[in-house]
PDB file of C-alpha atoms in Angstrom:
ATOM      1  CA  MET A   1      99.685 -31.284 -44.360  1.00  0.00           C
ATOM      2  CA  LYS A   2      96.802 -29.574 -46.131  1.00  0.00           C
ATOM      3  CA  LYS A   3      96.286 -25.941 -45.096  1.00  0.00           C
ATOM      4  CA  THR A   4      92.898 -24.595 -44.072  1.00  0.00           C
ATOM      5  CA  ALA A   5      91.461 -21.090 -44.133  1.00  0.00           C
ATOM      6  CA  ILE A   6      90.975 -20.755 -40.407  1.00  0.00           C
ATOM      7  CA  ASP A   7      94.510 -21.663 -39.351  1.00  0.00           C
ATOM      8  CA  ASN A   8      96.019 -18.485 -40.883  1.00  0.00           C
ATOM      9  CA  ASP A   9      98.425 -20.361 -43.167  1.00  0.00           C
ATOM     10  CA  SER A  10      99.785 -22.530 -40.359  1.00  0.00           C
ATOM     11  CA  SER A  11     101.288 -25.812 -41.499  1.00  0.00           C
ATOM     12  CA  VAL A  12      99.813 -27.440 -38.356  1.00  0.00           C
ATOM     13  CA  THR A  13      96.197 -28.530 -38.857  1.00  0.00           C
ATOM     14  CA  GLU A  14      95.915 -30.598 -35.679  1.00  0.00           C
ATOM     15  CA  PHE A  15      97.466 -30.754 -32.227  1.00  0.00           C
ATOM     16  CA  ILE A  16      98.387 -33.669 -29.971  1.00  0.00           C
ATOM     17  CA  LEU A  17      97.333 -33.290 -26.325  1.00  0.00           C
ATOM     18  CA  LEU A  18      99.787 -35.098 -24.036  1.00  0.00           C
ATOM     19  CA  GLY A  19      97.301 -35.113 -21.159  1.00  0.00           C
ATOM     20  CA  LEU A  20      97.932 -34.892 -17.440  1.00  0.00           C
ATOM     21  CA  THR A  21     100.634 -37.544 -17.243  1.00  0.00           C
ATOM     22  CA  GLU A  22     102.536 -39.927 -19.523  1.00  0.00           C
ATOM     23  CA  GLN A  23     103.100 -42.599 -16.855  1.00  0.00           C
ATOM     24  CA  PRO A  24     101.283 -45.783 -18.043  1.00  0.00           C
ATOM     25  CA  GLU A  25     100.559 -47.111 -14.537  1.00  0.00           C
ATOM     26  CA  LEU A  26      98.587 -43.949 -13.675  1.00  0.00           C
ATOM     27  CA  GLN A  27      96.397 -43.851 -16.793  1.00  0.00           C
ATOM     28  CA  LEU A  28      93.599 -46.183 -15.621  1.00  0.00           C
ATOM     29  CA  PRO A  29      93.355 -44.908 -12.001  1.00  0.00           C
ATOM     30  CA  LEU A  30      93.287 -41.306 -13.213  1.00  0.00           C
ATOM     31  CA  PHE A  31      90.673 -42.133 -15.867  1.00  0.00           C
ATOM     32  CA  VAL A  32      88.380 -43.634 -13.207  1.00  0.00           C
ATOM     33  CA  LEU A  33      89.056 -40.739 -10.788  1.00  0.00           C
ATOM     34  CA  PHE A  34      88.277 -37.998 -13.305  1.00  0.00           C
ATOM     35  CA  LEU A  35      85.311 -39.881 -14.763  1.00  0.00           C
ATOM     36  CA  VAL A  36      83.793 -39.946 -11.265  1.00  0.00           C
ATOM     37  CA  ASN A  37      84.698 -36.260 -10.905  1.00  0.00           C
ATOM     38  CA  TYR A  38      82.945 -35.482 -14.205  1.00  0.00           C
ATOM     39  CA  VAL A  39      79.759 -37.359 -13.286  1.00  0.00           C
ATOM     40  CA  VAL A  40      79.616 -35.773  -9.801  1.00  0.00           C
ATOM     41  CA  THR A  41      80.208 -32.303 -11.317  1.00  0.00           C
ATOM     42  CA  LEU A  42      77.413 -32.697 -13.873  1.00  0.00           C
ATOM     43  CA  MET A  43      74.939 -34.247 -11.429  1.00  0.00           C
ATOM     44  CA  GLY A  44      75.739 -31.818  -8.597  1.00  0.00           C
ATOM     45  CA  ASN A  45      75.349 -28.664 -10.690  1.00  0.00           C
ATOM     46  CA  LEU A  46      72.318 -29.999 -12.581  1.00  0.00           C
ATOM     47  CA  THR A  47      70.621 -30.939  -9.285  1.00  0.00           C
ATOM     48  CA  LEU A  48      71.296 -27.495  -7.792  1.00  0.00           C
ATOM     49  CA  MET A  49      69.924 -25.758 -10.899  1.00  0.00           C
ATOM     50  CA  ASN A  50      66.757 -27.893 -10.808  1.00  0.00           C
ATOM     51  CA  LEU A  51      66.241 -27.254  -7.085  1.00  0.00           C
ATOM     52  CA  ILE A  52      66.477 -23.494  -7.624  1.00  0.00           C
ATOM     53  CA  CYS A  53      64.034 -23.629 -10.559  1.00  0.00           C
ATOM     54  CA  LEU A  54      61.462 -25.872  -8.847  1.00  0.00           C
ATOM     55  CA  ASN A  55      61.327 -24.165  -5.423  1.00  0.00           C
ATOM     56  CA  SER A  56      59.784 -20.697  -5.238  1.00  0.00           C
ATOM     57  CA  HIS A  57      61.454 -19.835  -1.905  1.00  0.00           C
ATOM     58  CA  LEU A  58      64.796 -19.985  -3.761  1.00  0.00           C
ATOM     59  CA  HIS A  59      63.716 -17.372  -6.326  1.00  0.00           C
ATOM     60  CA  THR A  60      65.855 -14.660  -4.743  1.00  0.00           C
ATOM     61  CA  PRO A  61      68.871 -12.695  -6.050  1.00  0.00           C
ATOM     62  CA  MET A  62      71.345 -14.855  -4.113  1.00  0.00           C
ATOM     63  CA  TYR A  63      70.063 -18.080  -5.681  1.00  0.00           C
ATOM     64  CA  PHE A  64      69.662 -16.440  -9.090  1.00  0.00           C
ATOM     65  CA  PHE A  65      73.422 -15.809  -9.060  1.00  0.00           C
ATOM     66  CA  LEU A  66      74.047 -19.306  -7.712  1.00  0.00           C
ATOM     67  CA  PHE A  67      71.954 -20.759 -10.550  1.00  0.00           C
ATOM     68  CA  ASN A  68      74.161 -18.938 -13.073  1.00  0.00           C
ATOM     69  CA  LEU A  69      77.323 -20.106 -11.287  1.00  0.00           C
ATOM     70  CA  SER A  70      76.143 -23.725 -11.456  1.00  0.00           C
ATOM     71  CA  CYS A  71      75.162 -23.327 -15.105  1.00  0.00           C
ATOM     72  CA  ILE A  72      78.648 -22.012 -15.926  1.00  0.00           C
ATOM     73  CA  ASP A  73      80.339 -24.840 -13.986  1.00  0.00           C
ATOM     74  CA  PHE A  74      78.140 -27.417 -15.742  1.00  0.00           C
ATOM     75  CA  CYS A  75      79.005 -26.089 -19.232  1.00  0.00           C
ATOM     76  CA  TYR A  76      82.605 -25.346 -18.254  1.00  0.00           C
ATOM     77  CA  SER A  77      83.340 -28.967 -17.308  1.00  0.00           C
ATOM     78  CA  CYS A  78      81.903 -30.177 -20.640  1.00  0.00           C
ATOM     79  CA  VAL A  79      84.388 -28.072 -22.627  1.00  0.00           C
ATOM     80  CA  PHE A  80      87.555 -30.051 -21.852  1.00  0.00           C
ATOM     81  CA  THR A  81      86.839 -32.997 -19.507  1.00  0.00           C
ATOM     82  CA  PRO A  82      85.656 -35.447 -22.234  1.00  0.00           C
ATOM     83  CA  LYS A  83      88.826 -34.706 -24.250  1.00  0.00           C
ATOM     84  CA  MET A  84      90.933 -35.069 -21.115  1.00  0.00           C
ATOM     85  CA  LEU A  85      89.397 -38.482 -20.361  1.00  0.00           C
ATOM     86  CA  MET A  86      90.257 -39.598 -23.901  1.00  0.00           C
ATOM     87  CA  SER A  87      93.938 -38.841 -23.260  1.00  0.00           C
ATOM     88  CA  PHE A  88      93.983 -41.597 -20.612  1.00  0.00           C
ATOM     89  CA  VAL A  89      92.692 -44.305 -22.973  1.00  0.00           C
ATOM     90  CA  LEU A  90      94.047 -43.295 -26.404  1.00  0.00           C
ATOM     91  CA  THR A  91      97.640 -43.723 -27.557  1.00  0.00           C
ATOM     92  CA  LYS A  92      97.514 -40.382 -29.380  1.00  0.00           C
ATOM     93  CA  ASN A  93      94.844 -37.868 -28.378  1.00  0.00           C
ATOM     94  CA  THR A  94      94.519 -35.373 -31.249  1.00  0.00           C
ATOM     95  CA  ILE A  95      92.412 -32.263 -31.680  1.00  0.00           C
ATOM     96  CA  SER A  96      91.992 -30.274 -34.889  1.00  0.00           C
ATOM     97  CA  PHE A  97      93.106 -26.648 -35.163  1.00  0.00           C
ATOM     98  CA  THR A  98      89.446 -25.568 -35.367  1.00  0.00           C
ATOM     99  CA  GLY A  99      88.526 -27.788 -32.400  1.00  0.00           C
ATOM    100  CA  CYS A 100      91.428 -26.398 -30.373  1.00  0.00           C
ATOM    101  CA  MET A 101      90.439 -22.780 -31.026  1.00  0.00           C
ATOM    102  CA  THR A 102      86.804 -23.603 -30.214  1.00  0.00           C
ATOM    103  CA  GLN A 103      87.818 -25.251 -26.946  1.00  0.00           C
ATOM    104  CA  LEU A 104      90.014 -22.264 -26.066  1.00  0.00           C
ATOM    105  CA  PHE A 105      87.179 -19.818 -26.806  1.00  0.00           C
ATOM    106  CA  PHE A 106      84.633 -21.569 -24.576  1.00  0.00           C
ATOM    107  CA  PHE A 107      87.232 -22.197 -21.855  1.00  0.00           C
ATOM    108  CA  CYS A 108      88.061 -18.443 -21.741  1.00  0.00           C
ATOM    109  CA  PHE A 109      84.389 -17.499 -21.972  1.00  0.00           C
ATOM    110  CA  PHE A 110      83.312 -19.607 -18.999  1.00  0.00           C
ATOM    111  CA  VAL A 111      86.365 -18.784 -16.851  1.00  0.00           C
ATOM    112  CA  ASN A 112      85.958 -15.038 -17.399  1.00  0.00           C
ATOM    113  CA  SER A 113      82.193 -15.220 -16.889  1.00  0.00           C
ATOM    114  CA  GLU A 114      82.626 -17.154 -13.630  1.00  0.00           C
ATOM    115  CA  SER A 115      85.017 -14.533 -12.265  1.00  0.00           C
ATOM    116  CA  TYR A 116      82.445 -11.785 -12.993  1.00  0.00           C
ATOM    117  CA  VAL A 117      79.564 -13.836 -11.547  1.00  0.00           C
ATOM    118  CA  LEU A 118      81.588 -14.327  -8.332  1.00  0.00           C
ATOM    119  CA  THR A 119      82.117 -10.547  -8.296  1.00  0.00           C
ATOM    120  CA  ALA A 120      78.369  -9.948  -8.674  1.00  0.00           C
ATOM    121  CA  MET A 121      77.738 -12.399  -5.822  1.00  0.00           C
ATOM    122  CA  ALA A 122      80.132 -10.421  -3.595  1.00  0.00           C
ATOM    123  CA  TYR A 123      78.171  -7.240  -4.378  1.00  0.00           C
ATOM    124  CA  ASP A 124      74.930  -9.076  -3.556  1.00  0.00           C
ATOM    125  CA  ARG A 125      76.318 -10.095  -0.139  1.00  0.00           C
ATOM    126  CA  TYR A 126      77.490  -6.527   0.500  1.00  0.00           C
ATOM    127  CA  VAL A 127      74.022  -5.101  -0.167  1.00  0.00           C
ATOM    128  CA  ALA A 128      72.319  -7.848   1.891  1.00  0.00           C
ATOM    129  CA  ILE A 129      74.473  -7.184   4.985  1.00  0.00           C
ATOM    130  CA  CYS A 130      75.317  -3.474   4.757  1.00  0.00           C
ATOM    131  CA  GLN A 131      72.060  -2.168   3.241  1.00  0.00           C
ATOM    132  CA  PRO A 132      69.388  -4.742   4.225  1.00  0.00           C
ATOM    133  CA  LEU A 133      66.481  -2.254   4.077  1.00  0.00           C
ATOM    134  CA  LEU A 134      67.313  -1.363   0.465  1.00  0.00           C
ATOM    135  CA  TYR A 135      68.152  -4.919  -0.603  1.00  0.00           C
ATOM    136  CA  MET A 136      65.003  -5.734  -2.600  1.00  0.00           C
ATOM    137  CA  PHE A 137      65.144  -2.340  -4.306  1.00  0.00           C
ATOM    138  CA  VAL A 138      68.888  -2.402  -5.151  1.00  0.00           C
ATOM    139  CA  MET A 139      68.923  -6.074  -6.150  1.00  0.00           C
ATOM    140  CA  SER A 140      65.760  -5.945  -8.247  1.00  0.00           C
ATOM    141  CA  PRO A 141      65.193  -8.590 -10.959  1.00  0.00           C
ATOM    142  CA  ARG A 142      66.147  -5.996 -13.578  1.00  0.00           C
ATOM    143  CA  ILE A 143      69.471  -5.163 -11.865  1.00  0.00           C
ATOM    144  CA  CYS A 144      70.295  -8.856 -11.310  1.00  0.00           C
ATOM    145  CA  SER A 145      69.594  -9.663 -14.963  1.00  0.00           C
ATOM    146  CA  LEU A 146      71.720  -6.697 -16.043  1.00  0.00           C
ATOM    147  CA  LEU A 147      74.623  -7.868 -13.852  1.00  0.00           C
ATOM    148  CA  MET A 148      74.467 -11.337 -15.399  1.00  0.00           C
ATOM    149  CA  PHE A 149      74.182  -9.946 -18.922  1.00  0.00           C
ATOM    150  CA  CYS A 150      77.278  -7.805 -18.331  1.00  0.00           C
ATOM    151  CA  SER A 151      79.130 -10.805 -16.841  1.00  0.00           C
ATOM    152  CA  TYR A 152      78.479 -12.927 -19.936  1.00  0.00           C
ATOM    153  CA  LEU A 153      79.146 -10.009 -22.292  1.00  0.00           C
ATOM    154  CA  MET A 154      82.552  -9.291 -20.707  1.00  0.00           C
ATOM    155  CA  GLY A 155      83.299 -13.013 -20.680  1.00  0.00           C
ATOM    156  CA  PHE A 156      82.485 -13.154 -24.399  1.00  0.00           C
ATOM    157  CA  ALA A 157      84.653 -10.102 -25.142  1.00  0.00           C
ATOM    158  CA  GLY A 158      87.611 -11.594 -23.262  1.00  0.00           C
ATOM    159  CA  ALA A 159      87.215 -14.949 -25.018  1.00  0.00           C
ATOM    160  CA  MET A 160      87.082 -13.252 -28.425  1.00  0.00           C
ATOM    161  CA  ALA A 161      90.256 -11.288 -27.648  1.00  0.00           C
ATOM    162  CA  HIS A 162      92.191 -14.372 -26.501  1.00  0.00           C
ATOM    163  CA  THR A 163      91.002 -16.551 -29.393  1.00  0.00           C
ATOM    164  CA  GLY A 164      91.701 -13.776 -31.889  1.00  0.00           C
ATOM    165  CA  CYS A 165      95.285 -13.582 -30.635  1.00  0.00           C
ATOM    166  CA  MET A 166      95.741 -17.356 -31.002  1.00  0.00           C
ATOM    167  CA  ILE A 167      94.313 -17.500 -34.533  1.00  0.00           C
ATOM    168  CA  ARG A 168      96.862 -14.873 -35.639  1.00  0.00           C
ATOM    169  CA  LEU A 169      99.770 -17.092 -34.553  1.00  0.00           C
ATOM    170  CA  HIS A 170     101.660 -19.309 -36.982  1.00  0.00           C
ATOM    171  CA  PHE A 171     102.249 -22.939 -35.919  1.00  0.00           C
ATOM    172  CA  CYS A 172     104.835 -24.749 -38.027  1.00  0.00           C
ATOM    173  CA  ASP A 173     107.327 -26.811 -35.957  1.00  0.00           C
ATOM    174  CA  SER A 174     105.766 -28.762 -33.110  1.00  0.00           C
ATOM    175  CA  ASN A 175     102.099 -29.617 -32.698  1.00  0.00           C
ATOM    176  CA  ILE A 176     102.424 -31.303 -29.278  1.00  0.00           C
ATOM    177  CA  ILE A 177     100.637 -29.470 -26.447  1.00  0.00           C
ATOM    178  CA  ASN A 178     102.007 -30.497 -23.053  1.00  0.00           C
ATOM    179  CA  HIS A 179      98.614 -30.134 -21.403  1.00  0.00           C
ATOM    180  CA  TYR A 180      95.203 -31.814 -21.254  1.00  0.00           C
ATOM    181  CA  MET A 181      93.475 -28.889 -22.989  1.00  0.00           C
ATOM    182  CA  CYS A 182      94.126 -25.984 -25.366  1.00  0.00           C
ATOM    183  CA  ASP A 183      95.169 -23.307 -22.883  1.00  0.00           C
ATOM    184  CA  ILE A 184      96.579 -19.879 -23.774  1.00  0.00           C
ATOM    185  CA  PHE A 185     100.205 -20.095 -22.687  1.00  0.00           C
ATOM    186  CA  PRO A 186     100.947 -23.689 -23.866  1.00  0.00           C
ATOM    187  CA  LEU A 187      99.721 -22.602 -27.328  1.00  0.00           C
ATOM    188  CA  ILE A 188     101.847 -19.438 -27.316  1.00  0.00           C
ATOM    189  CA  GLN A 189     104.928 -21.535 -26.464  1.00  0.00           C
ATOM    190  CA  LEU A 190     104.311 -23.668 -29.600  1.00  0.00           C
ATOM    191  CA  SER A 191     104.105 -20.698 -31.952  1.00  0.00           C
ATOM    192  CA  CYS A 192     106.896 -19.977 -34.384  1.00  0.00           C
ATOM    193  CA  SER A 193     105.561 -16.533 -35.369  1.00  0.00           C
ATOM    194  CA  SER A 194     108.131 -14.236 -33.841  1.00  0.00           C
ATOM    195  CA  THR A 195     106.274 -11.153 -35.130  1.00  0.00           C
ATOM    196  CA  TYR A 196     103.129 -11.798 -33.102  1.00  0.00           C
ATOM    197  CA  THR A 197     104.203 -14.084 -30.263  1.00  0.00           C
ATOM    198  CA  TYR A 198     105.523 -11.379 -27.934  1.00  0.00           C
ATOM    199  CA  VAL A 199     102.533  -9.092 -28.620  1.00  0.00           C
ATOM    200  CA  ASP A 200     100.022 -11.913 -28.116  1.00  0.00           C
ATOM    201  CA  GLU A 201     101.756 -13.061 -24.923  1.00  0.00           C
ATOM    202  CA  LEU A 202     101.633  -9.475 -23.634  1.00  0.00           C
ATOM    203  CA  VAL A 203      97.965  -9.014 -24.624  1.00  0.00           C
ATOM    204  CA  SER A 204      96.976 -12.334 -23.024  1.00  0.00           C
ATOM    205  CA  ALA A 205      98.876 -11.503 -19.832  1.00  0.00           C
ATOM    206  CA  VAL A 206      97.268  -8.035 -19.665  1.00  0.00           C
ATOM    207  CA  LEU A 207      93.766  -9.444 -20.234  1.00  0.00           C
ATOM    208  CA  VAL A 208      94.194 -12.159 -17.586  1.00  0.00           C
ATOM    209  CA  THR A 209      95.724  -9.702 -15.104  1.00  0.00           C
ATOM    210  CA  THR A 210      92.959  -7.140 -15.706  1.00  0.00           C
ATOM    211  CA  VAL A 211      90.190  -9.677 -15.069  1.00  0.00           C
ATOM    212  CA  VAL A 212      91.891 -10.977 -11.914  1.00  0.00           C
ATOM    213  CA  ILE A 213      92.781  -7.543 -10.493  1.00  0.00           C
ATOM    214  CA  VAL A 214      89.417  -5.883 -11.226  1.00  0.00           C
ATOM    215  CA  SER A 215      87.402  -8.817  -9.861  1.00  0.00           C
ATOM    216  CA  SER A 216      89.684  -9.330  -6.843  1.00  0.00           C
ATOM    217  CA  LEU A 217      89.679  -5.644  -5.898  1.00  0.00           C
ATOM    218  CA  PHE A 218      85.899  -5.461  -6.117  1.00  0.00           C
ATOM    219  CA  ILE A 219      85.460  -8.628  -4.039  1.00  0.00           C
ATOM    220  CA  LEU A 220      88.028  -7.530  -1.424  1.00  0.00           C
ATOM    221  CA  THR A 221      86.410  -4.072  -1.177  1.00  0.00           C
ATOM    222  CA  SER A 222      82.969  -5.656  -0.717  1.00  0.00           C
ATOM    223  CA  TYR A 223      84.222  -7.893   2.084  1.00  0.00           C
ATOM    224  CA  ALA A 224      86.182  -5.062   3.715  1.00  0.00           C
ATOM    225  CA  LEU A 225      82.940  -3.068   3.935  1.00  0.00           C
ATOM    226  CA  ILE A 226      81.073  -6.164   5.158  1.00  0.00           C
ATOM    227  CA  LEU A 227      83.719  -6.711   7.852  1.00  0.00           C
ATOM    228  CA  CYS A 228      83.422  -3.080   9.008  1.00  0.00           C
ATOM    229  CA  ASN A 229      79.670  -3.531   9.240  1.00  0.00           C
ATOM    230  CA  ILE A 230      79.983  -6.824  11.146  1.00  0.00           C
ATOM    231  CA  VAL A 231      82.356  -5.288  13.701  1.00  0.00           C
ATOM    232  CA  ARG A 232      79.715  -2.672  14.546  1.00  0.00           C
ATOM    233  CA  MET A 233      77.000  -5.296  15.092  1.00  0.00           C
ATOM    234  CA  PRO A 234      75.846  -5.315  18.732  1.00  0.00           C
ATOM    235  CA  SER A 235      75.107  -9.048  19.001  1.00  0.00           C
ATOM    236  CA  SER A 236      77.183 -12.101  18.175  1.00  0.00           C
ATOM    237  CA  LYS A 237      74.071 -13.666  16.607  1.00  0.00           C
ATOM    238  CA  GLY A 238      74.126 -11.098  13.811  1.00  0.00           C
ATOM    239  CA  TRP A 239      77.870 -11.666  13.359  1.00  0.00           C
ATOM    240  CA  PHE A 240      77.448 -15.437  12.937  1.00  0.00           C
ATOM    241  CA  LYS A 241      74.508 -14.951  10.573  1.00  0.00           C
ATOM    242  CA  ALA A 242      76.533 -12.585   8.392  1.00  0.00           C
ATOM    243  CA  MET A 243      79.531 -14.910   8.302  1.00  0.00           C
ATOM    244  CA  GLY A 244      77.259 -17.861   7.517  1.00  0.00           C
ATOM    245  CA  THR A 245      75.842 -15.901   4.589  1.00  0.00           C
ATOM    246  CA  CYS A 246      79.305 -15.072   3.210  1.00  0.00           C
ATOM    247  CA  GLY A 247      81.231 -18.218   4.188  1.00  0.00           C
ATOM    248  CA  SER A 248      80.357 -20.316   1.131  1.00  0.00           C
ATOM    249  CA  HIS A 249      81.220 -17.506  -1.266  1.00  0.00           C
ATOM    250  CA  ILE A 250      84.556 -16.817   0.464  1.00  0.00           C
ATOM    251  CA  ILE A 251      85.544 -20.502   0.143  1.00  0.00           C
ATOM    252  CA  THR A 252      84.547 -20.595  -3.546  1.00  0.00           C
ATOM    253  CA  VAL A 253      86.439 -17.382  -4.362  1.00  0.00           C
ATOM    254  CA  SER A 254      89.542 -18.586  -2.474  1.00  0.00           C
ATOM    255  CA  LEU A 255      89.606 -21.906  -4.344  1.00  0.00           C
ATOM    256  CA  PHE A 256      88.929 -20.370  -7.765  1.00  0.00           C
ATOM    257  CA  TYR A 257      91.370 -17.463  -7.613  1.00  0.00           C
ATOM    258  CA  GLY A 258      93.968 -19.253  -5.482  1.00  0.00           C
ATOM    259  CA  SER A 259      94.346 -22.236  -7.806  1.00  0.00           C
ATOM    260  CA  GLY A 260      94.110 -19.992 -10.898  1.00  0.00           C
ATOM    261  CA  LEU A 261      96.931 -17.735  -9.706  1.00  0.00           C
ATOM    262  CA  LEU A 262      99.136 -20.688  -8.711  1.00  0.00           C
ATOM    263  CA  THR A 263      98.676 -22.072 -12.227  1.00  0.00           C
ATOM    264  CA  HIS A 264      99.830 -18.930 -14.034  1.00  0.00           C
ATOM    265  CA  ILE A 265     102.517 -17.445 -11.760  1.00  0.00           C
ATOM    266  CA  GLN A 266     104.846 -20.437 -12.066  1.00  0.00           C
ATOM    267  CA  PRO A 267     108.102 -19.748 -13.992  1.00  0.00           C
ATOM    268  CA  SER A 268     108.132 -21.166 -17.542  1.00  0.00           C
ATOM    269  CA  SER A 269     110.606 -23.983 -16.936  1.00  0.00           C
ATOM    270  CA  ALA A 270     110.245 -27.633 -17.895  1.00  0.00           C
ATOM    271  CA  GLU A 271     109.754 -28.647 -14.250  1.00  0.00           C
ATOM    272  CA  SER A 272     107.031 -26.039 -13.681  1.00  0.00           C
ATOM    273  CA  VAL A 273     104.860 -27.366 -16.551  1.00  0.00           C
ATOM    274  CA  ASP A 274     103.806 -30.368 -14.444  1.00  0.00           C
ATOM    275  CA  LYS A 275     103.093 -28.032 -11.515  1.00  0.00           C
ATOM    276  CA  GLN A 276     100.962 -25.822 -13.751  1.00  0.00           C
ATOM    277  CA  LYS A 277      98.955 -28.824 -14.922  1.00  0.00           C
ATOM    278  CA  PHE A 278      98.541 -29.980 -11.309  1.00  0.00           C
ATOM    279  CA  PHE A 279      97.223 -26.594 -10.140  1.00  0.00           C
ATOM    280  CA  SER A 280      95.027 -26.205 -13.225  1.00  0.00           C
ATOM    281  CA  VAL A 281      93.237 -29.404 -12.187  1.00  0.00           C
ATOM    282  CA  PHE A 282      91.930 -27.544  -9.134  1.00  0.00           C
ATOM    283  CA  TYR A 283      90.275 -24.627 -10.901  1.00  0.00           C
ATOM    284  CA  THR A 284      89.141 -26.605 -13.962  1.00  0.00           C
ATOM    285  CA  LEU A 285      88.013 -29.867 -12.336  1.00  0.00           C
ATOM    286  CA  VAL A 286      87.848 -29.608  -8.541  1.00  0.00           C
ATOM    287  CA  VAL A 287      86.190 -26.173  -8.169  1.00  0.00           C
ATOM    288  CA  PRO A 288      83.197 -26.950 -10.480  1.00  0.00           C
ATOM    289  CA  MET A 289      82.653 -30.197  -8.540  1.00  0.00           C
ATOM    290  CA  VAL A 290      82.826 -28.763  -5.008  1.00  0.00           C
ATOM    291  CA  ASN A 291      80.821 -25.560  -5.632  1.00  0.00           C
ATOM    292  CA  PRO A 292      77.406 -27.312  -5.334  1.00  0.00           C
ATOM    293  CA  LEU A 293      78.630 -29.086  -2.181  1.00  0.00           C
ATOM    294  CA  ILE A 294      79.933 -25.860  -0.627  1.00  0.00           C
ATOM    295  CA  TYR A 295      76.596 -24.114  -1.170  1.00  0.00           C
ATOM    296  CA  SER A 296      74.456 -27.099  -0.133  1.00  0.00           C
ATOM    297  CA  LEU A 297      75.947 -28.893   2.876  1.00  0.00           C
ATOM    298  CA  ARG A 298      75.206 -26.209   5.501  1.00  0.00           C
ATOM    299  CA  ASN A 299      72.473 -24.346   3.658  1.00  0.00           C
ATOM    300  CA  LYS A 300      69.040 -24.663   5.305  1.00  0.00           C
ATOM    301  CA  ASP A 301      67.213 -23.296   2.248  1.00  0.00           C
ATOM    302  CA  ILE A 302      68.758 -25.936  -0.034  1.00  0.00           C
ATOM    303  CA  LYS A 303      68.000 -28.714   2.475  1.00  0.00           C
ATOM    304  CA  LEU A 304      64.373 -27.528   2.646  1.00  0.00           C
ATOM    305  CA  ALA A 305      64.230 -27.474  -1.155  1.00  0.00           C
ATOM    306  CA  VAL A 306      65.514 -31.064  -1.284  1.00  0.00           C
ATOM    307  CA  GLN A 307      62.835 -32.183   1.206  1.00  0.00           C
ATOM    308  CA  ARG A 308      60.060 -30.447  -0.729  1.00  0.00           C
ATOM    309  CA  THR A 309      61.243 -31.839  -4.049  1.00  0.00           C
ATOM    310  CA  LEU A 310      61.436 -35.380  -2.660  1.00  0.00           C
ATOM    311  CA  LYS A 311      57.880 -35.050  -1.293  1.00  0.00           C
ATOM    312  CA  LYS A 312      56.651 -33.903  -4.704  1.00  0.00           C
ATOM    313  CA  LEU A 313      58.338 -36.883  -6.369  1.00  0.00           C
ATOM    314  CA  LYS A 314      56.752 -39.317  -3.895  1.00  0.00           C
ATOM    315  CA  HIS A 315      53.293 -37.961  -4.610  1.00  0.00           C
TER     316      HIS A 315
END
């Protein structure tokens, strides 16, 4: 094969994505299932973003963060879902080396950014419940914008580090990725560069662990302080209001981090590869789809926004 400048002298210029499963009888049902998932994800997040933009009563810090979360989920699902759907209908689903590295970069960027946005949302809930009188001062538009800028900046830095590690690797033997996307560890397993593989695996593991630990500790600390504050509340009404405010975020965080950890803590055996792909479906496909539903179904502000928007459309 012809070598290119970007692939660092690798003899592999394209990869073959095996997809979620190789069983022929499951290809069509899974294609339909994930196509519906893709459409619902795009429409759900796009609808939520439009509702937040069009309704002034949703122009608050909480919904500013939610807008960014929906924007990330919308873009995130576009990174790999179209390629995944192709694996169900094509005999051989290929992706170029450049395309693979691009997909990996944006995948890491949006995953890292989402973890930091969820952390910022936890801080927002902490201030709203534990320091309500200072809320509008602490969570000013300037501070909220700064938190989002830092979230995207750290997401970009993490994505650059991961992608930089992958570009250094040398791929020469196999070009078959046993996954539906270009993920970090399936790519490392394909590498035949003994000099860099161990270092890159270590760097990737450290980066992933750092993001998870830092974000998780911050979120857990925020909710520990919220819980202490709730316990001291004199009325049960305040307790239910506080839990209602935090409930959606707790569910989202549990799904995102729970499925992400289950994906990456599996032992690297042949049997565990299918389990990793199964769990990765949750945080790459299910979480972006259910986030708008989680934040909308029992949210009075969103329901009011829907009613107002429908009235505007009628007139």
